[in-house]
Amino acid sequence: MKKTRLFQFIAGLAVLAAQQVCSAQTTPPPDVLNPRADVGDPTRTDVPTLRTDITLPQVQFIFDQLLDPNRVSLIESVTNTSLNDPRLTPGARSVILNHLAAMQQVELAIRFLQANRSDILAGNSAPFNQVFGNIGTLREVAIINPNPVGTNATLARLAAGATTGYITLTFQAAGQGTTGSVVSNVVGNLKAGDFIYIAPQANLSDPTAPVDVSALGGVVARVFAVLTNTGTGGGNTQPRILLDPNTPPIPTTAFGGQNNMLQVYKVNRFEERTDSTRYEQVLATFQNIRTALSGLDPDLALLGLPSSQISYNRAFTDINTVWTPGVASFTRLDGVINDFANTRVTGLTSTLGADRLVRQAGFSTSDSYYHHDRAEDRGNNILTDRLGQQTTPLLWTEDNTLPLVFNTRSPVSGATDEDRAFFRDRQTIFSEPDNVFIQYLGRAFFEETIQHAGGFFDELAFGIDAGSQLQLIRDRRDPAGGAFVTTLVATPAGNVRIREQELAEVPESGDPVVSDTTLRKWQMIIESFAEFDTDLTRFDVAAIGIAAINGGVAPGDLAAKDATNYALFAGLLSGADVDSIDVSRIEPFGKRADGGFNPVVPRN
């Protein structure tokens, strides 16, 4: 989340969102009153049971009017303890139960990762490999002595002279804060040909420090010479290290933009070790999900701010009023989306990318009138539709307009928000940008089924049972939904224009193909909270839809960026695997500060 969001929503946005009255519908729809069987259902083997040996943080929930007609959550605090409150609808209690299950499973995932680090890095963890891939790849790393040979060093390039161009590390003189013992440490422990690790000030013996200290932004360099200068006025001795001129260029951002107050460590040796980057990324992302599910901003959790209410809303909210094109674009996959968007229509130059509106559900397979219109326009190589929109394949998130009467442009009488294709058929759960504490739910979330099933890039299947859609005669329009197409016909009374007619499928008349959602409710919550920030370049945030864009599998390093994978991994720990997590195997705090601990950094 953005650090500029200082929890205005703690007592503001979340409450206001929940207080909105759904004027179009005050009676909860069937999915709210009768959600699909929940966590703990003995007939289901793929859901976790809430455990009594794991203490979860208390979370305050707030619901909109459809989920909470009695407004219990506005009158008093609704928390973990309200799980069986009969005043709440089954849907509201289902949300509480599944949110707690999500918290539990994320906690178990973190414990599993911490307890099985060695097996995961060795490529021997079947659960990790199944979801995130085998990360048993080797790279050369530097094993460094955790005790610095010198501190308070300044990085600079020598002035003109015999050694012009050399990069130097100069330590403060004894009278300037560097003691004689430090001088002796630098001169006595380093010689030409040694390798050193240069990093910002940090105590690597800190038990809370990570093993892989590459996050400190340091570099490994070779020593060309170790010098001492005798200062004037006080006879101060000032140690100086010249780096090998063959050292690769050190970027100005190598130390976070800091070129002084640096620490220098001696490299004991180089080894080939398993690259732990993906493991650390998965662990850090799970830890952020845990924080967010607890009602805390992952970026601000250490400030001790109070937790936020988590607002769940069932009433219709158009996702296009929450997310806008271009927001939270996963730029690495923009080209894949753009290439597909420009197919089949000559001259189309869309720049559609992998933003959240695209990644949320992919391209529509419904039999809505809007999807029919878009398919017809594309089939006729029309570049813009009657509304002036580019005729790219229709997104599910765009397919959210009320249905129209066949052969007219009049709205269907009595149509409600529940008749909007995306909201009715595909909306599971989504949050607001940079604010996962406000969540919007659809029918597909509670019933765990999607209608008009199809793949991410399907656009013509319409997701209906074959032959189920009605066909009738209608007046032809060009473009679809636009002006009537007429033909000039000679009659005894003179030439008249007659509307052309055509046989066409009737929108909204087919029987949708229904499929179970890939994820259970508690898993959908994990998936939604995994994308807690719109900055998808972050190391510790995941994005929805990455695997779907790649045909169902997130390859290589993308596996740790796919939000669905975090829900799937937590699902592997819901059955027999849960008992295999031995809490006693988790390393105790402070273990890594014991003697013999040598931090590992990647070699440049």
Coordinates of C-alpha atoms in Angstrom, one line a residue:
M1 CA 0.0 0.0 0.0
K2 CA 1.1 3.6 -0.5
K3 CA 2.6 5.1 2.6
T4 CA 0.7 8.3 2.0
R5 CA -2.5 6.5 2.9
L6 CA -2.4 7.2 6.6
F7 CA -5.5 5.1 7.4
Q8 CA -8.1 7.7 6.6
F9 CA -10.3 4.7 6.1
I10 CA -9.9 3.4 9.7
A11 CA -13.0 5.3 10.8
G12 CA -13.9 6.9 7.5
L13 CA -13.9 5.3 4.1
A14 CA -14.6 1.7 5.3
V15 CA -17.6 2.9 7.4
L16 CA -19.0 5.1 4.7
A17 CA -18.7 2.3 2.2
A18 CA -20.6 0.0 4.5
Q19 CA -23.2 2.6 5.3
Q20 CA -24.3 3.1 1.7
V21 CA -27.9 2.0 1.3
C22 CA -28.6 -0.3 -1.6
S23 CA -31.8 1.4 -2.8
A24 CA -32.4 -1.0 -5.7
Q25 CA -32.4 -4.1 -3.5
T26 CA -32.7 -4.4 0.3
T27 CA -33.6 -8.1 0.4
P28 CA -30.4 -10.2 0.3
P29 CA -30.1 -12.3 -2.8
P30 CA -30.1 -16.1 -2.5
D31 CA -26.3 -16.5 -2.5
V32 CA -26.1 -14.3 0.7
L33 CA -28.8 -16.3 2.4
N34 CA -27.6 -19.7 1.2
P35 CA -23.9 -19.6 0.4
R36 CA -22.1 -22.7 -0.7
A37 CA -20.9 -25.1 2.1
D38 CA -18.2 -23.5 4.1
V39 CA -15.0 -24.2 6.0
G40 CA -15.4 -27.2 8.3
D41 CA -18.0 -28.9 6.1
P42 CA -17.3 -32.7 6.7
T43 CA -18.4 -33.4 3.1
R44 CA -15.6 -31.4 1.7
T45 CA -12.0 -32.5 1.9
D46 CA -10.5 -29.5 0.3
V47 CA -11.3 -27.0 3.0
P48 CA -9.5 -26.4 6.3
T49 CA -10.9 -26.6 9.7
L50 CA -10.3 -23.8 12.1
R51 CA -7.7 -24.9 14.6
T52 CA -7.7 -24.2 18.3
D53 CA -3.9 -24.3 18.6
I54 CA -3.4 -21.2 16.5
T55 CA -4.3 -17.8 18.0
L56 CA -5.4 -15.3 15.3
P57 CA -5.4 -11.5 15.7
Q58 CA -8.8 -10.0 16.3
V59 CA -10.3 -8.4 13.2
Q60 CA -13.3 -6.0 13.1
F61 CA -15.6 -6.6 10.1
I62 CA -18.2 -4.3 8.6
F63 CA -20.8 -5.3 6.1
D64 CA -23.1 -3.5 3.7
Q65 CA -26.9 -3.6 3.8
L66 CA -27.3 -6.7 1.7
L67 CA -24.9 -8.7 3.8
D68 CA -26.1 -7.1 7.1
P69 CA -29.8 -5.9 6.7
N70 CA -30.0 -5.4 10.5
R71 CA -26.9 -3.2 10.4
V72 CA -25.4 -5.1 13.3
S73 CA -21.9 -4.3 12.2
L74 CA -22.7 -0.5 12.3
I75 CA -24.2 -0.6 15.7
E76 CA -21.5 -2.7 17.5
S77 CA -18.2 -4.3 16.8
V78 CA -18.4 -7.5 14.7
T79 CA -15.2 -9.5 15.1
N80 CA -13.9 -13.1 15.2
T81 CA -16.2 -13.7 18.1
S82 CA -19.3 -13.0 16.0
L83 CA -18.8 -16.1 13.9
N84 CA -22.1 -17.7 15.0
D85 CA -24.1 -14.5 15.7
P86 CA -27.7 -15.4 14.6
R87 CA -28.4 -11.7 13.9
L88 CA -26.0 -11.9 10.9
T89 CA -27.0 -13.4 7.5
P90 CA -25.4 -16.7 6.5
G91 CA -23.4 -14.7 4.0
A92 CA -21.9 -12.4 6.6
R93 CA -21.0 -15.3 8.8
S94 CA -19.5 -17.1 5.8
V95 CA -17.3 -14.1 5.1
I96 CA -16.1 -14.1 8.8
L97 CA -15.4 -17.8 8.7
N98 CA -13.5 -17.7 5.4
H99 CA -11.5 -14.6 6.4
L100 CA -10.4 -16.4 9.6
A101 CA -9.6 -19.5 7.5
A102 CA -7.5 -17.4 5.2
M103 CA -5.6 -15.9 8.2
Q104 CA -5.0 -19.4 9.6
Q105 CA -3.8 -20.9 6.3
V106 CA -1.4 -18.0 5.6
E107 CA 0.0 -18.4 9.1
L108 CA 0.6 -22.1 8.5
A109 CA 2.2 -21.3 5.1
I110 CA 4.6 -19.0 6.8
R111 CA 5.5 -21.5 9.4
F112 CA 5.9 -24.2 6.7
L113 CA 8.3 -22.0 4.7
Q114 CA 10.3 -21.1 7.8
A115 CA 10.5 -24.7 9.0
N116 CA 11.4 -26.2 5.6
R117 CA 13.8 -23.6 4.2
S118 CA 16.6 -26.1 3.7
D119 CA 14.4 -28.6 1.9
I120 CA 12.9 -25.8 -0.3
L121 CA 16.3 -24.5 -1.3
A122 CA 17.6 -28.0 -2.0
G123 CA 14.6 -28.5 -4.3
N124 CA 13.2 -31.3 -2.1
S125 CA 9.9 -29.7 -0.9
A126 CA 7.0 -31.2 -3.0
P127 CA 4.4 -28.6 -1.9
F128 CA 6.6 -25.7 -2.7
N129 CA 7.8 -27.2 -6.0
Q130 CA 4.2 -28.0 -7.0
V131 CA 3.1 -24.3 -6.8
F132 CA 6.2 -22.1 -7.1
G133 CA 8.6 -24.4 -8.9
N134 CA 11.9 -26.0 -8.0
I135 CA 14.3 -23.3 -7.1
G136 CA 17.3 -25.6 -6.7
T137 CA 19.4 -23.5 -9.1
L138 CA 23.0 -22.6 -8.1
R139 CA 24.8 -19.3 -8.3
E140 CA 28.1 -18.2 -7.0
V141 CA 27.9 -16.4 -3.7
A142 CA 30.4 -14.8 -1.3
I143 CA 30.5 -16.1 2.3
I144 CA 31.5 -13.2 4.5
N145 CA 32.8 -12.7 8.0
P146 CA 30.0 -11.0 10.0
N147 CA 32.5 -8.9 11.9
P148 CA 33.4 -5.8 9.9
V149 CA 37.0 -5.0 9.3
G150 CA 36.2 -1.3 9.2
T151 CA 33.3 1.1 9.6
N152 CA 32.5 4.7 8.7
A153 CA 34.2 4.3 5.3
T154 CA 33.7 6.8 2.5
L155 CA 33.6 5.7 -1.1
A156 CA 35.3 8.0 -3.6
R157 CA 37.5 8.2 -6.7
L158 CA 41.1 9.4 -6.3
A159 CA 42.1 12.7 -7.6
A160 CA 44.6 13.0 -10.4
G161 CA 47.9 11.3 -9.9
A162 CA 49.6 8.0 -10.2
T163 CA 46.5 6.1 -9.2
T164 CA 44.0 8.2 -11.0
G165 CA 40.7 6.3 -11.6
Y166 CA 41.0 4.0 -8.6
I167 CA 38.0 3.7 -6.4
T168 CA 38.9 4.2 -2.7
L169 CA 37.4 3.4 0.6
T170 CA 38.8 5.8 3.2
F171 CA 38.1 5.3 6.9
Q172 CA 38.0 8.0 9.5
A173 CA 41.2 8.7 11.3
A174 CA 41.7 7.7 14.9
G175 CA 41.1 11.2 16.1
Q176 CA 38.0 11.5 13.9
G177 CA 36.1 8.5 15.4
T178 CA 38.2 5.6 14.2
T179 CA 40.2 4.0 16.9
G180 CA 43.7 2.6 16.6
S181 CA 42.2 -0.9 16.9
V182 CA 40.1 -0.3 13.9
V183 CA 43.1 0.9 11.9
S184 CA 44.9 -2.2 12.9
N185 CA 41.9 -4.3 12.0
V186 CA 41.8 -2.9 8.5
V187 CA 45.6 -3.0 7.9
G188 CA 46.2 -6.3 9.6
N189 CA 43.3 -8.3 8.2
L190 CA 43.3 -7.2 4.5
K191 CA 45.9 -7.4 1.8
A192 CA 46.1 -7.1 -1.9
G193 CA 44.1 -9.8 -3.6
D194 CA 41.5 -10.2 -0.9
F195 CA 37.8 -9.7 -1.6
I196 CA 35.6 -7.5 0.5
Y197 CA 31.9 -6.8 0.8
I198 CA 30.9 -3.2 1.1
A199 CA 27.5 -2.3 2.5
P200 CA 25.6 0.4 4.3
Q201 CA 25.8 0.5 8.1
A202 CA 24.1 -2.6 9.3
N203 CA 24.7 -5.1 12.1
L204 CA 24.8 -8.4 10.5
S205 CA 24.9 -10.1 13.8
D206 CA 21.4 -8.8 14.5
P207 CA 19.2 -11.9 15.0
T208 CA 16.5 -10.3 13.0
A209 CA 18.7 -9.7 10.0
P210 CA 18.1 -11.9 7.0
V211 CA 20.7 -14.5 6.0
D212 CA 20.8 -13.1 2.4
V213 CA 22.0 -9.6 3.1
S214 CA 22.0 -8.7 -0.6
A215 CA 18.9 -6.6 0.3
L216 CA 21.3 -4.2 2.0
G217 CA 22.4 -3.0 -1.5
G218 CA 26.1 -3.9 -1.1
V219 CA 28.7 -5.0 -3.6
V220 CA 31.7 -7.4 -3.6
A221 CA 35.0 -6.0 -4.8
R222 CA 38.7 -7.0 -4.9
V223 CA 41.4 -5.2 -2.9
F224 CA 44.2 -3.7 -5.0
A225 CA 46.1 -2.2 -2.0
V226 CA 45.8 -1.3 1.7
L227 CA 47.3 2.0 2.6
T228 CA 47.7 4.2 5.7
N229 CA 48.2 8.0 5.6
T230 CA 49.8 10.0 8.4
G231 CA 47.6 13.1 9.0
T232 CA 48.8 16.5 10.1
G233 CA 48.2 18.3 13.3
G234 CA 47.5 15.2 15.4
G235 CA 49.4 12.4 13.7
N236 CA 46.2 10.6 12.9
T237 CA 46.5 7.4 11.0
Q238 CA 43.9 7.0 8.3
P239 CA 43.5 3.6 6.6
R240 CA 42.6 3.5 2.9
I241 CA 41.7 0.7 0.6
L242 CA 42.2 0.9 -3.2
L243 CA 39.8 -1.3 -5.2
D244 CA 41.0 -3.3 -8.1
P245 CA 40.7 -1.2 -11.3
N246 CA 39.0 -4.2 -12.9
T247 CA 36.2 -4.0 -10.4
P248 CA 32.9 -3.7 -12.3
P249 CA 31.4 -0.1 -12.2
I250 CA 29.6 0.5 -8.9
P251 CA 26.3 2.3 -9.6
T252 CA 25.6 5.4 -7.6
T253 CA 22.5 3.6 -6.2
A254 CA 24.5 0.6 -5.0
F255 CA 24.2 1.7 -1.4
G256 CA 20.9 3.4 -1.5
G257 CA 22.5 6.6 -2.8
Q258 CA 24.8 6.7 0.3
N259 CA 28.6 6.8 -0.3
N260 CA 29.7 7.3 3.3
M261 CA 29.2 5.6 6.7
L262 CA 29.8 2.3 4.9
Q263 CA 30.9 -0.9 6.5
V264 CA 33.5 -3.3 5.0
Y265 CA 33.5 -7.1 5.6
K266 CA 36.1 -9.6 4.5
V267 CA 35.0 -12.3 2.2
N268 CA 36.0 -15.7 3.6
R269 CA 35.4 -17.7 0.4
F270 CA 33.2 -18.1 -2.6
E271 CA 30.8 -21.0 -3.0
E272 CA 28.0 -22.2 -5.3
R273 CA 24.7 -22.1 -3.4
T274 CA 21.1 -22.3 -4.2
D275 CA 19.6 -18.9 -5.2
S276 CA 17.2 -18.1 -2.4
T277 CA 15.6 -15.1 -4.1
R278 CA 12.3 -16.8 -4.9
Y279 CA 12.0 -18.4 -1.5
E280 CA 12.6 -15.0 0.2
Q281 CA 10.1 -13.4 -2.2
V282 CA 7.3 -15.9 -1.4
L283 CA 8.0 -15.7 2.3
A284 CA 7.9 -11.9 2.3
T285 CA 4.7 -11.8 0.3
F286 CA 3.0 -14.2 2.6
Q287 CA 4.1 -12.1 5.6
N288 CA 2.5 -9.0 3.9
I289 CA -0.7 -10.9 3.2
R290 CA -0.8 -12.0 6.9
T291 CA -0.4 -8.3 7.9
A292 CA -3.1 -7.1 5.6
L293 CA -5.6 -9.8 6.6
S294 CA -5.1 -8.6 10.2
G295 CA -6.2 -5.1 9.2
L296 CA -2.8 -3.5 9.1
D297 CA -1.0 -1.8 6.2
P298 CA 2.1 -3.8 5.5
D299 CA 4.1 -0.6 4.9
L300 CA 3.0 0.9 8.2
A301 CA 2.5 -2.1 10.5
L302 CA 5.6 -1.3 12.5
L303 CA 4.4 2.2 13.5
G304 CA 1.9 0.7 16.0
L305 CA -1.2 2.2 14.4
P306 CA -4.5 0.7 15.2
S307 CA -5.9 -1.9 12.8
S308 CA -8.4 -1.0 10.2
Q309 CA -12.0 -2.3 9.9
I310 CA -12.3 -4.7 6.9
S311 CA -15.3 -3.8 4.9
Y312 CA -17.1 -6.5 2.7
N313 CA -19.8 -5.3 0.3
R314 CA -22.2 -7.4 -1.7
A315 CA -24.2 -4.6 -3.4
F316 CA -23.3 -3.9 -7.0
T317 CA -20.4 -1.5 -7.5
D318 CA -19.1 -1.1 -11.0
I319 CA -15.5 -2.1 -11.0
N320 CA -14.8 0.6 -13.6
T321 CA -15.6 3.3 -11.0
V322 CA -13.0 1.7 -8.7
W323 CA -10.3 0.8 -11.1
T324 CA -9.4 2.8 -14.2
P325 CA -7.5 1.7 -17.3
G326 CA -3.7 1.6 -16.8
V327 CA -3.8 1.3 -13.0
A328 CA -1.7 -1.6 -11.6
S329 CA -0.4 -2.7 -15.0
F330 CA 1.9 -5.7 -14.9
T331 CA 4.1 -4.2 -17.7
R332 CA 6.0 -7.4 -18.3
L333 CA 2.9 -9.0 -19.8
D334 CA 1.5 -5.9 -21.5
G335 CA 2.7 -7.2 -24.9
V336 CA 0.8 -10.5 -24.5
I337 CA -2.4 -8.6 -23.9
N338 CA -1.8 -6.1 -26.6
D339 CA -1.0 -8.7 -29.2
F340 CA -4.3 -10.5 -28.5
A341 CA -6.3 -7.3 -28.4
N342 CA -5.2 -6.4 -31.9
T343 CA -5.9 -9.7 -33.6
R344 CA -8.7 -10.4 -36.1
V345 CA -9.4 -6.7 -36.8
T346 CA -7.2 -5.1 -39.5
G347 CA -6.0 -1.6 -38.6
L348 CA -6.7 -1.9 -34.8
T349 CA -4.0 -0.2 -32.8
S350 CA -5.0 -0.8 -29.2
T351 CA -2.5 -0.3 -26.4
L352 CA -4.4 -2.4 -24.0
G353 CA -2.1 -3.8 -21.3
A354 CA -2.1 -6.1 -18.3
D355 CA -3.7 -3.7 -15.9
R356 CA -6.1 -4.7 -13.1
L357 CA -9.3 -4.3 -15.2
V358 CA -7.8 -6.8 -17.7
R359 CA -6.3 -9.2 -15.2
Q360 CA -9.4 -9.4 -13.0
A361 CA -11.3 -11.9 -15.2
G362 CA -9.9 -11.7 -18.7
F363 CA -12.1 -11.5 -21.8
S364 CA -15.8 -12.1 -21.8
T365 CA -17.5 -15.3 -22.9
S366 CA -21.0 -14.2 -22.0
D367 CA -24.0 -14.1 -24.3
S368 CA -24.8 -10.5 -23.3
Y369 CA -26.0 -8.0 -25.9
Y370 CA -22.9 -6.0 -25.5
H371 CA -20.7 -9.0 -26.1
H372 CA -22.8 -9.9 -29.2
D373 CA -22.4 -6.4 -30.5
R374 CA -18.6 -6.5 -30.0
A375 CA -18.3 -9.9 -31.7
E376 CA -20.3 -8.7 -34.7
D377 CA -18.3 -5.5 -35.0
R378 CA -15.0 -7.4 -34.9
G379 CA -16.3 -9.9 -37.4
N380 CA -17.1 -7.0 -39.8
N381 CA -13.7 -5.4 -39.2
I382 CA -15.2 -2.3 -37.6
L383 CA -12.6 -0.4 -35.6
T384 CA -15.0 1.5 -33.2
D385 CA -18.4 0.5 -31.9
R386 CA -21.5 2.7 -31.6
L387 CA -20.2 4.1 -28.3
G388 CA -16.9 5.1 -29.9
Q389 CA -15.0 2.4 -28.1
Q390 CA -12.2 0.4 -29.8
T391 CA -13.5 -3.0 -30.8
T392 CA -10.9 -5.0 -28.9
P393 CA -12.2 -8.3 -27.5
L394 CA -14.7 -7.3 -24.7
L395 CA -13.4 -7.6 -21.2
W396 CA -15.5 -9.2 -18.5
T397 CA -15.1 -6.0 -16.5
E398 CA -16.5 -4.1 -19.5
D399 CA -19.4 -6.5 -19.8
N400 CA -21.4 -4.9 -17.0
T401 CA -24.3 -3.1 -18.7
L402 CA -27.9 -3.8 -18.2
P403 CA -29.5 -6.1 -20.9
L404 CA -31.6 -4.7 -23.7
V405 CA -34.7 -6.0 -25.4
F406 CA -34.0 -7.9 -28.6
N407 CA -34.2 -5.8 -31.8
T408 CA -34.4 -2.5 -29.7
R409 CA -32.1 -0.5 -27.6
S410 CA -34.5 -0.3 -24.7
P411 CA -33.5 -1.7 -21.3
V412 CA -35.3 -4.9 -20.3
S413 CA -38.2 -3.9 -18.0
G414 CA -37.5 -4.9 -14.4
A415 CA -33.8 -5.6 -15.0
T416 CA -31.7 -5.0 -11.9
D417 CA -28.0 -4.9 -11.0
E418 CA -28.1 -8.7 -10.6
D419 CA -28.6 -8.9 -14.4
R420 CA -25.3 -7.3 -15.3
A421 CA -23.1 -10.0 -17.0
F422 CA -19.8 -9.5 -15.1
F423 CA -21.6 -9.0 -11.7
R424 CA -23.9 -11.9 -12.2
D425 CA -21.6 -14.4 -14.0
R426 CA -17.9 -13.8 -13.0
Q427 CA -17.4 -11.3 -10.2
T428 CA -15.8 -13.0 -7.2
I429 CA -13.9 -10.5 -5.2
F430 CA -11.9 -7.3 -5.8
S431 CA -10.6 -4.5 -3.6
E432 CA -9.9 -0.9 -4.1
P433 CA -6.5 0.3 -5.4
D434 CA -4.0 0.4 -2.5
N435 CA -6.7 -0.3 -0.1
V436 CA -7.5 -4.0 0.5
F437 CA -9.6 -3.1 3.5
I438 CA -12.6 -2.5 1.3
Q439 CA -13.6 -5.6 -0.7
Y440 CA -16.5 -6.0 -3.2
L441 CA -18.1 -9.5 -3.5
G442 CA -20.2 -11.0 -6.3
R443 CA -22.5 -14.1 -6.6
A444 CA -19.6 -16.2 -7.9
F445 CA -17.8 -15.7 -4.6
F446 CA -20.6 -17.0 -2.4
E447 CA -21.7 -19.9 -4.7
E448 CA -18.1 -20.7 -5.8
T449 CA -19.3 -21.1 -9.4
I450 CA -18.8 -19.1 -12.6
Q451 CA -21.2 -18.9 -15.5
H452 CA -20.2 -18.8 -19.1
A453 CA -17.0 -20.6 -18.3
G454 CA -14.1 -20.1 -20.5
G455 CA -10.4 -19.3 -20.6
F456 CA -8.7 -15.9 -20.1
F457 CA -8.3 -15.3 -23.8
D458 CA -11.6 -16.8 -25.0
E459 CA -13.8 -14.3 -26.9
L460 CA -16.1 -16.2 -29.2
A461 CA -17.2 -19.3 -27.3
F462 CA -20.0 -17.3 -25.5
G463 CA -19.7 -19.9 -22.8
I464 CA -23.1 -21.4 -23.4
D465 CA -24.4 -24.9 -24.0
A466 CA -24.4 -25.7 -27.7
G467 CA -27.7 -24.9 -29.4
S468 CA -29.4 -23.4 -26.4
Q469 CA -29.5 -19.8 -27.6
L470 CA -32.6 -18.6 -29.4
Q471 CA -32.5 -17.3 -32.9
L472 CA -35.0 -14.7 -34.2
I473 CA -35.3 -12.2 -37.1
R474 CA -34.2 -8.6 -36.3
D475 CA -33.4 -5.4 -38.1
R476 CA -29.7 -5.2 -39.1
R477 CA -27.6 -2.4 -37.6
D478 CA -24.1 -1.2 -38.6
P479 CA -22.1 -1.1 -36.4
A480 CA -23.8 -3.5 -34.1
G481 CA -26.3 -1.4 -32.0
G482 CA -25.8 1.6 -34.3
A483 CA -27.8 2.9 -37.2
F484 CA -30.3 0.7 -39.1
V485 CA -29.2 -0.6 -42.4
T486 CA -31.7 0.1 -45.2
T487 CA -32.2 -0.8 -48.8
L488 CA -33.8 1.5 -51.4
V489 CA -36.8 -0.4 -52.9
A490 CA -38.9 0.8 -55.9
T491 CA -42.7 0.6 -55.3
P492 CA -45.7 1.9 -57.2
A493 CA -45.8 4.8 -54.8
G494 CA -42.1 5.6 -55.3
N495 CA -38.8 4.6 -54.0
V496 CA -38.8 3.8 -50.2
R497 CA -36.1 2.6 -47.8
I498 CA -36.8 -0.7 -46.2
R499 CA -34.8 -1.9 -43.1
E500 CA -32.7 -5.0 -43.8
Q501 CA -33.4 -7.9 -41.6
E502 CA -31.3 -10.8 -40.5
L503 CA -31.4 -14.0 -38.4
A504 CA -29.6 -13.5 -35.2
E505 CA -29.0 -15.1 -31.8
V506 CA -31.0 -13.5 -29.0
P507 CA -28.6 -12.1 -26.3
E508 CA -29.1 -13.4 -22.8
S509 CA -31.2 -16.4 -24.0
G510 CA -28.6 -19.2 -23.8
D511 CA -28.0 -21.6 -21.0
P512 CA -24.6 -20.7 -19.5
V513 CA -21.9 -23.3 -19.0
V514 CA -21.4 -23.4 -15.3
S515 CA -18.1 -24.4 -13.6
D516 CA -16.8 -24.4 -10.1
T517 CA -14.3 -21.6 -9.3
T518 CA -10.7 -22.7 -9.1
L519 CA -10.5 -21.3 -5.5
R520 CA -12.7 -21.7 -2.5
K521 CA -14.0 -18.5 -0.7
W522 CA -11.1 -18.4 1.8
Q523 CA -8.6 -18.8 -1.0
M524 CA -10.2 -16.0 -3.0
I525 CA -9.7 -13.8 0.0
I526 CA -6.0 -14.6 0.1
E527 CA -5.7 -13.9 -3.6
S528 CA -7.4 -10.5 -3.3
F529 CA -5.3 -9.5 -0.3
A530 CA -2.1 -10.6 -2.1
E531 CA -2.4 -7.6 -4.4
F532 CA -2.4 -5.0 -1.6
D533 CA -0.4 -2.5 -3.6
T534 CA -0.6 -1.1 -7.2
D535 CA 3.2 -1.0 -7.5
L536 CA 3.7 -4.5 -8.9
T537 CA 7.4 -3.9 -9.3
R538 CA 7.7 -4.5 -5.5
F539 CA 9.5 -7.6 -4.4
D540 CA 6.8 -8.5 -1.8
V541 CA 3.5 -8.0 -3.6
A542 CA 1.7 -10.4 -6.0
A543 CA -0.7 -9.8 -8.9
I544 CA -4.0 -11.4 -9.9
G545 CA -4.2 -13.1 -13.2
I546 CA -0.5 -13.8 -14.0
A547 CA -0.9 -17.5 -14.4
A548 CA -4.2 -17.1 -16.3
I549 CA -2.5 -14.9 -18.9
N550 CA 0.1 -17.6 -19.4
G551 CA -2.3 -20.4 -20.0
G552 CA -2.8 -21.4 -16.4
V553 CA 0.9 -21.7 -15.4
A554 CA 3.1 -18.8 -14.2
P555 CA 6.6 -19.8 -15.6
G556 CA 9.9 -19.4 -13.7
D557 CA 10.2 -16.3 -11.6
L558 CA 6.6 -15.3 -12.4
A559 CA 5.4 -18.0 -10.1
A560 CA 6.2 -15.9 -7.1
K561 CA 4.3 -12.9 -8.5
D562 CA 1.0 -14.7 -9.2
A563 CA -1.6 -14.1 -6.4
T564 CA -3.5 -17.3 -7.2
N565 CA -0.4 -19.3 -6.3
Y566 CA -0.4 -18.0 -2.8
A567 CA -4.0 -19.2 -2.4
L568 CA -3.2 -22.6 -4.0
F569 CA -0.1 -23.1 -1.7
A570 CA -2.2 -22.4 1.4
G571 CA -4.7 -24.9 0.1
L572 CA -2.1 -27.6 0.1
L573 CA -1.8 -27.1 3.8
S574 CA -5.5 -27.6 4.5
G575 CA -5.4 -31.4 4.8
A576 CA -2.8 -33.9 5.8
D577 CA 0.0 -31.5 5.1
V578 CA -1.0 -29.3 8.0
D579 CA 0.0 -31.9 10.5
S580 CA 3.4 -32.3 8.9
I581 CA 4.3 -28.8 9.9
D582 CA 6.2 -29.3 13.1
V583 CA 6.3 -25.9 14.8
S584 CA 9.3 -27.0 16.9
R585 CA 11.3 -27.2 13.7
I586 CA 11.1 -23.4 13.2
E587 CA 14.4 -21.8 14.0
P588 CA 14.2 -19.9 17.4
F589 CA 14.8 -16.2 17.3
G590 CA 18.4 -15.3 17.6
K591 CA 19.7 -18.6 16.3
R592 CA 21.5 -16.9 13.4
A593 CA 23.5 -14.8 15.8
D594 CA 25.3 -17.8 17.1
G595 CA 29.0 -18.3 16.5
G596 CA 29.9 -19.6 13.1
F597 CA 27.1 -17.7 11.3
N598 CA 28.4 -16.4 8.0
P599 CA 26.0 -14.1 6.0
V600 CA 25.7 -14.9 2.3
V601 CA 25.7 -12.3 -0.5
P602 CA 25.6 -12.8 -4.3
R603 CA 28.9 -12.3 -6.1
N604 CA 28.7 -9.4 -8.5

